[in-house]
Coordinates of C-alpha atoms and ligand atoms in Angstrom, one line a residue:
M1 CA 1.2 2.1 31.5
S2 CA -2.3 1.1 30.6
A3 CA -2.5 -2.2 28.6
A4 CA -4.6 -0.6 25.9
A5 CA -1.8 1.9 24.9
L6 CA 1.0 -0.7 24.5
H7 CA 0.2 -1.8 21.0
D8 CA 0.0 1.8 19.8
L9 CA 3.7 2.3 20.7
T10 CA 6.3 2.2 17.9
L11 CA 9.5 0.2 18.4
A12 CA 11.3 3.4 19.3
Q13 CA 8.6 4.3 21.8
Q14 CA 8.6 0.8 23.3
G15 CA 12.4 1.1 23.7
A16 CA 12.1 4.4 25.4
A17 CA 9.3 3.1 27.7
L18 CA 11.5 0.2 28.7
A19 CA 14.6 2.4 29.3
S20 CA 12.6 4.7 31.6
G21 CA 11.1 1.8 33.5
Q22 CA 7.5 2.6 32.4
T23 CA 7.0 -0.9 31.2
T24 CA 8.8 -4.2 31.1
S25 CA 9.6 -6.6 28.2
V26 CA 7.4 -9.2 29.8
A27 CA 4.5 -6.8 29.9
L28 CA 5.0 -5.8 26.3
T29 CA 5.4 -9.4 25.2
Q30 CA 2.4 -10.7 27.1
H31 CA 0.3 -7.9 25.6
A32 CA 1.5 -8.7 22.1
L33 CA 0.8 -12.4 22.6
D34 CA -2.7 -11.7 23.8
R35 CA -3.3 -9.5 20.8
V36 CA -1.9 -12.1 18.4
A37 CA -4.4 -14.7 19.9
A38 CA -7.3 -12.2 19.8
H39 CA -6.6 -11.5 16.1
A40 CA -5.7 -15.1 15.0
A41 CA -8.3 -14.9 12.3
L42 CA -6.1 -12.4 10.4
G43 CA -3.8 -15.3 9.6
A44 CA -0.6 -13.3 10.3
F45 CA 1.2 -16.1 12.2
L46 CA 2.1 -19.6 11.2
H47 CA 3.7 -20.4 14.6
V48 CA 3.5 -18.6 17.9
D49 CA 6.2 -19.4 20.5
A50 CA 4.7 -17.9 23.7
A51 CA 6.9 -19.7 26.1
G52 CA 10.1 -18.9 24.2
A53 CA 9.0 -15.2 23.8
L54 CA 8.2 -14.8 27.5
A55 CA 11.6 -16.4 28.5
A56 CA 13.4 -14.1 26.2
A57 CA 11.5 -11.1 27.6
A58 CA 12.3 -12.1 31.1
A59 CA 16.0 -12.4 30.2
S60 CA 15.9 -8.9 28.7
D61 CA 14.2 -7.5 31.9
A62 CA 16.9 -9.2 33.9
R63 CA 19.7 -7.7 31.8
R64 CA 18.1 -4.3 32.4
A65 CA 17.7 -4.8 36.1
A66 CA 21.4 -5.8 36.2
G67 CA 22.2 -2.4 34.7
Q68 CA 23.8 -3.7 31.5
P69 CA 24.1 -1.2 28.7
L70 CA 21.3 -2.1 26.3
G71 CA 20.5 -1.1 22.7
P72 CA 17.2 0.5 21.7
L73 CA 15.6 -2.8 20.6
D74 CA 16.4 -4.8 23.7
G75 CA 13.2 -6.4 25.0
V76 CA 11.0 -5.3 22.2
P77 CA 8.7 -8.0 20.7
I78 CA 8.9 -8.6 16.9
A79 CA 8.3 -11.6 14.6
H80 CA 10.0 -13.2 11.6
K81 CA 8.8 -14.1 8.2
D82 CA 8.8 -17.9 8.0
I83 CA 11.5 -17.7 5.3
F84 CA 14.2 -17.2 7.9
V85 CA 15.3 -20.4 9.5
T86 CA 15.1 -20.4 13.3
Q87 CA 16.6 -22.9 15.7
G88 CA 14.0 -22.6 18.5
Q89 CA 10.9 -22.4 16.3
P90 CA 9.7 -24.4 13.2
T91 CA 10.4 -23.1 9.7
T92 CA 8.2 -24.0 6.8
A93 CA 8.5 -21.2 4.2
A94 CA 4.7 -21.7 4.2
S95 CA 5.2 -24.9 2.2
K96 CA 4.0 -28.4 3.0
M97 CA 7.4 -29.5 1.8
L98 CA 8.9 -28.2 5.1
A99 CA 6.1 -29.2 7.4
G100 CA 7.6 -30.1 10.8
Y101 CA 11.1 -28.9 9.7
R102 CA 13.4 -27.6 12.5
S103 CA 16.6 -25.8 11.5
P104 CA 19.8 -26.7 13.4
F105 CA 20.8 -23.0 13.2
D106 CA 19.5 -19.5 13.1
A107 CA 19.6 -17.3 10.0
T108 CA 22.2 -14.5 10.4
V109 CA 19.5 -11.8 10.4
V110 CA 17.6 -13.6 13.1
A111 CA 20.8 -14.1 15.2
Q112 CA 21.8 -10.4 14.8
L113 CA 18.4 -9.2 15.9
Q114 CA 18.6 -11.6 18.8
A115 CA 22.0 -10.2 19.7
A116 CA 20.3 -6.8 19.7
G117 CA 17.9 -8.1 22.4
V118 CA 14.7 -8.4 20.5
V119 CA 12.0 -10.9 21.6
S120 CA 10.7 -13.1 18.7
L121 CA 7.1 -14.1 19.1
G122 CA 7.1 -16.6 16.2
K123 CA 6.9 -17.1 12.5
L124 CA 4.9 -15.1 10.0
N125 CA 2.7 -16.3 7.2
C126 CA 3.9 -15.7 3.6
D127 CA 3.6 -17.1 0.1
E128 CA 5.1 -20.5 -0.4
F129 CA 8.9 -20.1 -0.7
A130 CA 8.1 -16.3 -1.1
M131 CA 6.6 -16.8 -4.5
G132 CA 3.6 -14.6 -4.9
G133 CA 2.2 -11.2 -4.3
A134 CA -1.0 -11.9 -2.4
N135 CA -0.1 -14.4 0.3
E136 CA -2.6 -16.7 -1.4
N137 CA 0.1 -19.2 -2.1
S138 CA 0.6 -20.1 1.5
A139 CA 0.0 -23.8 2.0
Y140 CA -1.3 -23.2 5.5
S141 CA -3.6 -20.3 5.9
V142 CA -5.2 -17.2 4.3
A143 CA -3.7 -13.9 5.5
R144 CA -6.1 -11.0 5.6
N145 CA -5.6 -7.3 5.1
P146 CA -6.5 -5.6 8.5
W147 CA -8.0 -2.6 6.5
D148 CA -10.6 -5.0 4.9
T149 CA -10.4 -8.6 5.8
S150 CA -12.0 -9.7 2.5
R151 CA -8.9 -8.3 0.8
I152 CA -5.3 -9.6 0.3
P153 CA -2.5 -8.1 2.4
G154 CA -0.1 -8.4 -0.6
G155 CA 2.9 -10.7 -0.6
S156 CA 5.0 -12.5 -0.3
S157 CA 5.7 -11.0 3.2
G158 CA 1.9 -10.8 3.8
G159 CA 2.0 -12.0 7.4
S160 CA 4.8 -9.6 8.2
A161 CA 2.6 -6.7 6.9
V162 CA -0.6 -7.9 8.6
A163 CA 1.1 -8.2 12.0
V164 CA 2.4 -4.6 11.9
A165 CA -0.7 -3.1 10.3
A166 CA -3.0 -4.8 12.9
R167 CA -0.5 -3.7 15.6
L168 CA 0.1 -7.2 16.8
V169 CA 3.8 -6.3 16.9
A170 CA 5.5 -3.0 16.0
G171 CA 8.1 -4.5 13.7
T172 CA 8.7 -7.6 11.6
T173 CA 11.3 -9.0 9.2
G174 CA 10.5 -9.6 5.6
T175 CA 12.2 -10.6 2.4
D176 CA 12.1 -9.0 -1.0
T177 CA 13.1 -10.7 -4.2
G178 CA 10.9 -8.7 -6.6
G179 CA 8.8 -6.5 -4.3
S180 CA 7.8 -8.7 -1.3
I181 CA 8.6 -6.2 1.3
R182 CA 7.5 -3.0 -0.5
Q183 CA 4.2 -4.3 -2.0
P184 CA 2.6 -5.8 1.1
A185 CA 3.8 -2.7 3.1
A186 CA 2.0 -0.5 0.5
L187 CA -1.2 -2.6 0.5
C188 CA -1.3 -2.6 4.3
G189 CA -0.4 1.0 4.9
I190 CA 2.9 0.4 6.7
T191 CA 6.6 1.2 6.0
G192 CA 9.2 -1.2 4.6
I193 CA 12.6 -1.1 3.1
K194 CA 14.4 -3.5 0.8
P195 CA 18.1 -2.8 1.2
T196 CA 20.8 -2.8 -1.5
Y197 CA 21.6 -6.4 -2.5
G198 CA 24.4 -7.5 -0.2
R199 CA 23.6 -5.3 2.8
C200 CA 21.9 -8.1 4.8
S201 CA 23.1 -11.6 5.0
R202 CA 21.1 -14.3 3.0
Y203 CA 22.5 -17.0 5.2
G204 CA 19.6 -19.0 6.6
M205 CA 17.1 -17.2 4.4
I206 CA 15.4 -19.9 2.5
A207 CA 16.5 -19.4 -1.1
F208 CA 14.1 -18.4 -3.8
A209 CA 16.1 -16.4 -6.4
S210 CA 19.6 -16.0 -4.9
S211 CA 20.7 -13.1 -7.1
L212 CA 17.7 -11.1 -6.0
D213 CA 16.8 -12.2 -2.5
Q214 CA 17.3 -9.6 0.3
A215 CA 16.1 -9.3 3.9
G216 CA 14.6 -6.1 5.3
P217 CA 12.4 -4.7 8.0
M218 CA 8.7 -3.7 8.0
A219 CA 7.3 -1.4 10.7
R220 CA 4.9 1.5 11.0
S221 CA 7.5 4.3 10.8
A222 CA 10.7 4.9 8.9
E223 CA 12.4 5.5 12.3
D224 CA 11.5 2.0 13.3
C225 CA 12.7 0.5 10.0
A226 CA 16.0 2.3 10.5
L227 CA 16.4 0.7 14.0
L228 CA 15.7 -2.8 12.7
L229 CA 17.7 -2.5 9.5
D230 CA 20.7 -1.1 11.5
A231 CA 20.6 -4.2 13.6
M232 CA 20.0 -6.7 10.7
S233 CA 22.6 -5.5 8.3
G234 CA 26.3 -6.4 8.1
F235 CA 28.9 -8.4 6.2
D236 CA 28.6 -12.2 6.7
P237 CA 31.3 -14.5 5.4
R238 CA 28.7 -17.3 5.1
D239 CA 26.9 -15.5 2.3
A240 CA 29.1 -15.3 -0.8
T241 CA 27.4 -12.1 -2.1
S242 CA 27.4 -10.3 1.2
A243 CA 29.2 -6.9 0.9
E244 CA 32.2 -6.3 3.0
T245 CA 32.2 -2.6 2.3
V246 CA 29.2 -0.2 1.8
Q247 CA 29.0 3.5 1.2
L248 CA 27.8 6.3 3.3
H249 CA 25.3 8.8 1.8
D250 CA 28.2 11.0 0.6
G251 CA 29.8 8.0 -1.2
S252 CA 32.6 7.5 1.3
P253 CA 33.3 3.8 2.1
A254 CA 32.5 2.1 5.4
A255 CA 32.7 -1.4 6.7
N256 CA 29.3 -3.2 6.4
Q257 CA 28.3 -3.8 10.0
P258 CA 25.4 -3.1 12.4
G259 CA 25.3 0.5 13.4
V260 CA 26.5 2.0 10.1
I261 CA 23.0 3.1 8.9
G262 CA 22.1 4.6 12.2
K263 CA 25.2 6.8 12.2
D264 CA 24.8 7.8 8.6
L265 CA 21.1 8.7 9.2
A266 CA 22.0 10.8 12.2
A267 CA 24.6 12.7 10.2
L268 CA 22.1 13.4 7.4
K269 CA 19.5 14.6 10.0
L270 CA 22.0 16.9 11.7
A271 CA 23.2 18.4 8.4
A272 CA 19.6 19.0 7.3
D273 CA 18.6 20.5 10.6
L274 CA 21.5 22.8 10.6
A275 CA 20.9 24.0 7.1
D276 CA 17.1 24.5 7.2
A277 CA 15.1 22.6 9.7
A278 CA 11.8 23.5 8.0
R279 CA 13.0 22.2 4.6
P280 CA 14.9 19.0 5.5
L281 CA 15.0 17.9 1.8
A282 CA 16.4 21.2 0.4
G283 CA 18.7 20.4 -2.5
L284 CA 17.5 16.9 -3.0
R285 CA 16.6 16.0 -6.6
V286 CA 13.7 13.5 -6.8
G287 CA 13.5 11.8 -10.2
V288 CA 9.9 11.1 -11.4
P289 CA 10.1 8.3 -14.1
K290 CA 7.4 8.9 -16.7
E291 CA 6.9 5.1 -17.0
F292 CA 5.7 4.9 -13.4
F293 CA 2.9 7.4 -14.0
G294 CA 1.4 6.1 -17.2
E295 CA -1.5 3.9 -18.1
G296 CA -2.0 0.9 -16.0
V297 CA -1.8 2.8 -12.7
S298 CA -5.2 3.3 -11.2
A299 CA -6.4 6.9 -10.7
D300 CA -6.6 6.6 -6.9
V301 CA -3.0 5.4 -6.6
L302 CA -1.8 8.1 -9.0
A303 CA -3.5 10.8 -7.0
A304 CA -2.0 9.6 -3.7
T305 CA 1.4 9.4 -5.3
R306 CA 1.2 12.8 -6.9
A307 CA 0.1 14.4 -3.6
A308 CA 3.1 12.8 -1.9
L309 CA 5.4 14.2 -4.6
G310 CA 3.9 17.6 -3.8
Q311 CA 4.7 17.1 -0.1
L312 CA 8.3 16.2 -0.9
Q313 CA 8.5 19.5 -2.8
Q314 CA 7.2 21.4 0.2
L315 CA 9.9 19.8 2.2
G316 CA 12.5 21.3 -0.1
A317 CA 13.0 18.6 -2.8
T318 CA 13.1 19.4 -6.5
L319 CA 11.2 17.2 -8.9
V320 CA 13.1 16.1 -12.0
D321 CA 11.6 14.2 -15.0
V322 CA 13.5 11.0 -15.7
S323 CA 12.9 7.9 -17.8
L324 CA 13.4 4.2 -17.1
P325 CA 12.6 3.0 -20.6
R326 CA 12.9 -0.7 -19.9
T327 CA 10.4 -0.7 -17.0
E328 CA 7.9 -2.9 -18.9
L329 CA 10.6 -5.4 -19.8
S330 CA 11.4 -6.0 -16.1
I331 CA 8.4 -8.3 -16.0
P332 CA 9.5 -10.9 -18.6
V333 CA 13.1 -10.5 -17.4
Y334 CA 12.2 -11.2 -13.8
Y335 CA 9.8 -14.0 -14.6
I336 CA 12.6 -15.8 -16.5
I337 CA 15.5 -15.1 -14.0
A338 CA 13.6 -15.7 -10.8
P339 CA 12.0 -19.1 -11.8
A340 CA 15.4 -20.2 -13.3
E341 CA 17.1 -19.6 -10.0
A342 CA 14.2 -21.1 -8.1
S343 CA 14.2 -24.3 -10.2
S344 CA 17.8 -24.7 -9.2
N345 CA 17.4 -23.7 -5.5
L346 CA 14.4 -25.9 -5.0
S347 CA 16.1 -29.0 -6.4
R348 CA 17.3 -29.6 -2.9
Y349 CA 13.8 -30.6 -1.7
D350 CA 14.1 -34.2 -2.9
G351 CA 12.7 -36.1 0.1
V352 CA 16.1 -37.2 1.1
K353 CA 17.7 -34.3 3.0
F354 CA 14.8 -32.0 4.0
G355 CA 11.2 -32.1 5.1
H356 CA 8.5 -34.1 3.4
R357 CA 9.0 -37.5 1.9
A358 CA 6.2 -39.4 0.1
A359 CA 4.9 -42.4 2.2
K360 CA 4.7 -44.9 -0.6
Y361 CA 7.0 -45.2 -3.6
S362 CA 8.5 -47.9 -5.8
D363 CA 12.0 -46.7 -6.5
L364 CA 14.2 -43.6 -6.1
N365 CA 12.7 -41.7 -9.1
D366 CA 9.2 -42.5 -7.9
M367 CA 10.1 -41.2 -4.5
Y368 CA 11.4 -37.9 -5.9
R369 CA 8.3 -37.6 -8.2
K370 CA 5.7 -38.3 -5.5
T371 CA 7.5 -36.2 -2.8
R372 CA 7.7 -33.1 -5.0
A373 CA 4.2 -33.6 -6.4
E374 CA 2.8 -33.7 -2.8
G375 CA 5.1 -31.2 -1.2
F376 CA 4.9 -28.2 -3.6
G377 CA 1.9 -26.1 -4.3
P378 CA 0.7 -25.1 -7.8
E379 CA 2.6 -21.8 -8.1
V380 CA 5.9 -23.3 -7.0
K381 CA 5.5 -26.1 -9.5
R382 CA 4.7 -23.6 -12.2
R383 CA 7.9 -21.7 -11.5
I384 CA 10.0 -24.8 -11.3
M385 CA 8.7 -25.9 -14.7
I386 CA 9.2 -22.4 -16.3
G387 CA 12.7 -22.2 -14.7
T388 CA 13.7 -25.7 -15.9
Y389 CA 12.4 -24.8 -19.4
V390 CA 14.3 -21.5 -19.8
L391 CA 17.5 -23.1 -18.6
S392 CA 17.3 -26.2 -20.8
H393 CA 19.6 -26.9 -23.8
G394 CA 18.4 -25.1 -26.9
Y395 CA 16.4 -22.5 -24.9
Y396 CA 19.0 -21.1 -22.6
D397 CA 20.3 -18.5 -25.1
A398 CA 16.9 -17.4 -26.2
Y399 CA 15.5 -16.9 -22.6
Y400 CA 18.0 -16.9 -19.8
L401 CA 20.9 -15.3 -21.5
Q402 CA 18.7 -12.7 -23.1
A403 CA 17.1 -11.9 -19.8
Q404 CA 20.6 -11.5 -18.2
K405 CA 21.5 -9.0 -20.8
L406 CA 18.3 -7.0 -20.4
R407 CA 18.8 -7.1 -16.6
R408 CA 22.1 -5.3 -17.1
M409 CA 20.4 -2.7 -19.3
I410 CA 17.7 -2.1 -16.7
A411 CA 20.4 -1.4 -14.2
D412 CA 22.2 0.9 -16.6
D413 CA 18.9 2.9 -17.1
F414 CA 18.9 3.6 -13.4
Q415 CA 22.5 4.8 -13.5
A416 CA 21.5 7.2 -16.3
A417 CA 18.6 8.5 -14.2
F418 CA 20.9 9.0 -11.2
Q419 CA 23.0 11.3 -13.3
V420 CA 20.2 13.9 -12.9
C421 CA 18.5 12.9 -9.6
D422 CA 19.4 11.6 -6.1
V423 CA 16.4 9.5 -5.5
I424 CA 13.6 8.1 -7.6
A425 CA 9.9 8.2 -6.5
G426 CA 6.7 6.6 -7.8
P427 CA 4.0 4.2 -6.9
V428 CA 4.7 0.8 -5.3
S429 CA 1.7 -1.1 -6.7
P430 CA -0.5 0.0 -9.6
T431 CA -3.7 -0.6 -7.5
V432 CA -4.8 -0.9 -3.9
A433 CA -5.3 -4.4 -2.5
R434 CA -7.7 -6.6 -4.4
A435 CA -10.2 -9.1 -3.0
I436 CA -9.0 -12.5 -1.8
G437 CA -9.6 -15.1 -4.4
S438 CA -10.4 -12.6 -7.2
S439 CA -7.4 -13.4 -9.4
T440 CA -8.1 -15.7 -12.3
D441 CA -4.8 -15.6 -14.0
P442 CA -1.3 -15.8 -12.5
V443 CA 0.1 -13.5 -15.3
Q444 CA -2.3 -10.8 -14.1
D445 CA -0.7 -10.9 -10.7
Y446 CA 2.8 -10.9 -12.3
L447 CA 2.0 -7.6 -14.1
A448 CA 1.2 -5.9 -10.8
D449 CA 4.9 -6.3 -9.9
I450 CA 5.9 -3.8 -12.6
F451 CA 7.1 -1.0 -10.3
T452 CA 9.0 -3.1 -7.8
L453 CA 10.8 -5.4 -10.1
P454 CA 13.2 -2.9 -11.7
A455 CA 15.0 -2.0 -8.4
S456 CA 15.2 -5.7 -7.6
L457 CA 16.8 -6.5 -10.9
A458 CA 19.3 -3.7 -10.5
G459 CA 20.0 -4.6 -6.8
L460 CA 19.0 -1.1 -5.7
P461 CA 17.4 -0.2 -2.3
G462 CA 13.7 0.5 -2.4
M463 CA 11.3 1.7 0.2
S464 CA 7.5 1.9 0.6
V465 CA 6.1 4.7 2.6
P466 CA 2.3 5.1 3.4
C467 CA 1.1 8.0 1.3
G468 CA -2.7 7.9 1.5
F469 CA -5.8 5.9 0.8
G470 CA -7.5 5.0 -2.5
E471 CA -10.6 3.1 -3.5
H472 CA -12.5 1.2 -0.8
G473 CA -10.5 3.1 1.8
M474 CA -7.4 0.9 1.1
P475 CA -3.9 2.2 1.7
A476 CA -1.4 3.2 -1.0
G477 CA 2.4 3.4 -0.8
L478 CA 5.0 5.8 -2.2
Q479 CA 8.1 4.0 -3.5
L480 CA 11.5 5.6 -3.0
I481 CA 14.4 4.1 -4.9
G482 CA 17.9 5.1 -4.1
N483 CA 21.3 4.4 -5.7
Y484 CA 23.4 1.6 -4.2
W485 CA 23.9 1.9 -0.4
Q486 CA 21.7 5.0 -0.1
E487 CA 19.4 3.4 2.5
A488 CA 20.1 6.2 5.0
R489 CA 19.1 8.8 2.3
L490 CA 15.8 6.9 1.8
L491 CA 15.1 6.6 5.5
H492 CA 15.9 10.2 6.1
M493 CA 13.5 11.2 3.3
A494 CA 10.8 9.0 4.6
Q495 CA 11.2 10.3 8.1
A496 CA 11.0 13.9 6.9
F497 CA 7.8 12.9 5.0
Q498 CA 6.4 11.2 8.1
Q499 CA 7.0 14.3 10.2
V500 CA 4.5 16.2 8.1
T501 CA 2.1 13.4 7.2
D502 CA 0.1 11.0 9.5
W503 CA -0.7 8.2 7.0
H504 CA 1.7 5.9 8.8
Q505 CA -0.1 6.6 12.1
R506 CA -3.6 5.6 10.8
A507 CA -4.9 2.3 12.0
P508 CA -7.9 0.2 10.9
A509 CA -10.8 1.4 13.0
T510 CA -12.1 -2.1 13.7
L511 CA -8.9 -3.1 15.4
A512 CA -8.6 -0.4 18.1
Ligands
LIG1 N1 5.6 -11.0 -6.4 C1 6.9 -11.4 -6.9 C2 6.9 -12.9 -7.2 O1 5.8 -13.5 -7.1 C3 7.9 -11.1 -5.8 C4 8.1 -12.1 -4.7 C5 9.1 -11.7 -3.8 O2 9.7 -10.6 -3.8 N2 9.5 -12.7 -3.0 O3 7.9 -13.5 -7.5

């Protein structure tokens, strides 16, 4: 195969090319490494492990040569968000606090993907401790949107989105606490899915807000996201909120383990093809929440989203008006709960057990103070202070407790909507990607999370699917939100959409 074609292949196509002997894992990996080096200015990677990747690729080729039965991802190069701890590669969470940190173990998600045979090229840039929506909070480097390098890629999984959109690798891992998979996927024109809370293990995923954090895949197509998610997901006894049992699309129970989503998706596809192959979404009720289409959404994003809804109708879906009346409240609720949990989770970075420690200090308190002042960036400090405040005596009831109650009501609103629809659709981000450095006020950025926060607070699966381009030729994403465990349903819908649209196949012209 010609070298130029390799980076255009999806994960599924790379897997097929490997299976048929058209290419080798070493060839794919070397090509990806060359491309990562050529496009280093995009700032996608914080660490590249060329030697480790080539060794893993050679091992995959050897497995194949020995005739071992291999899964579809064996030998395919990917990369991990630097929020997942990795034994063989440094882990920083894009924070100075963890400069030089080496984990003694692999995150479960990393280990599961490794068991599926993937080759990890290295660690991807992100916002510090996954706090942010622009990748501007990375302590190490600016990440640039491949569609216009003067613009943000979104965040916090910005590097994960850049690497896929620039076709450095065909798939990456990300994490989503309040939108960090969906929003950068939308802003970079790629596909990403945040699973139901509890589907993927949080073990070894550096904690931000533990009641919200979820891992998920980012790739160009829904088909590739399905392959990755299928390998990443599963019950893990080392994560106290990991789910032992999930549901299939018809509501029947199944053990949470790798392979479940793939089988469920295959069953859905078969049923749809048998019923009416031309209208694979026949019978599906798509809820359109009026709060997602009101003021605050820019005209270009609205137009792209509406056009996508029309496409879903042509595929057989019925649109149903629904309401998520507490959508606006999700912003204050999230920006109380997430910092509260963060302030607690980040108390472990005390200069004693992990990472950075100030060089000079007079006593223990002074050591803590200087270590944390030096190690954390401004946004992380802001959130630790907000979190500490809302949890403090005298304020707890007014803020944290109140937010918890509203969180429950936001989840109830979704259940009311799901009485009349199967899936909810709307925009991911109210605008396309803004210019790097153009934000003057953190609250302005918090407001842009309005459409991703509700599903996070409810623990529901949410997906971003490329649905067109808006102002400045920048990509927009369609968000699909399912009820609990309906990931296969979302992936099936997205696949059907991607069979009749080519937004996900477009690539930035400057990066041929
Ligand atoms: N943008 C949101 C925040 O800043 C979401 C981040 C995330 O999902 N990790 O908290």
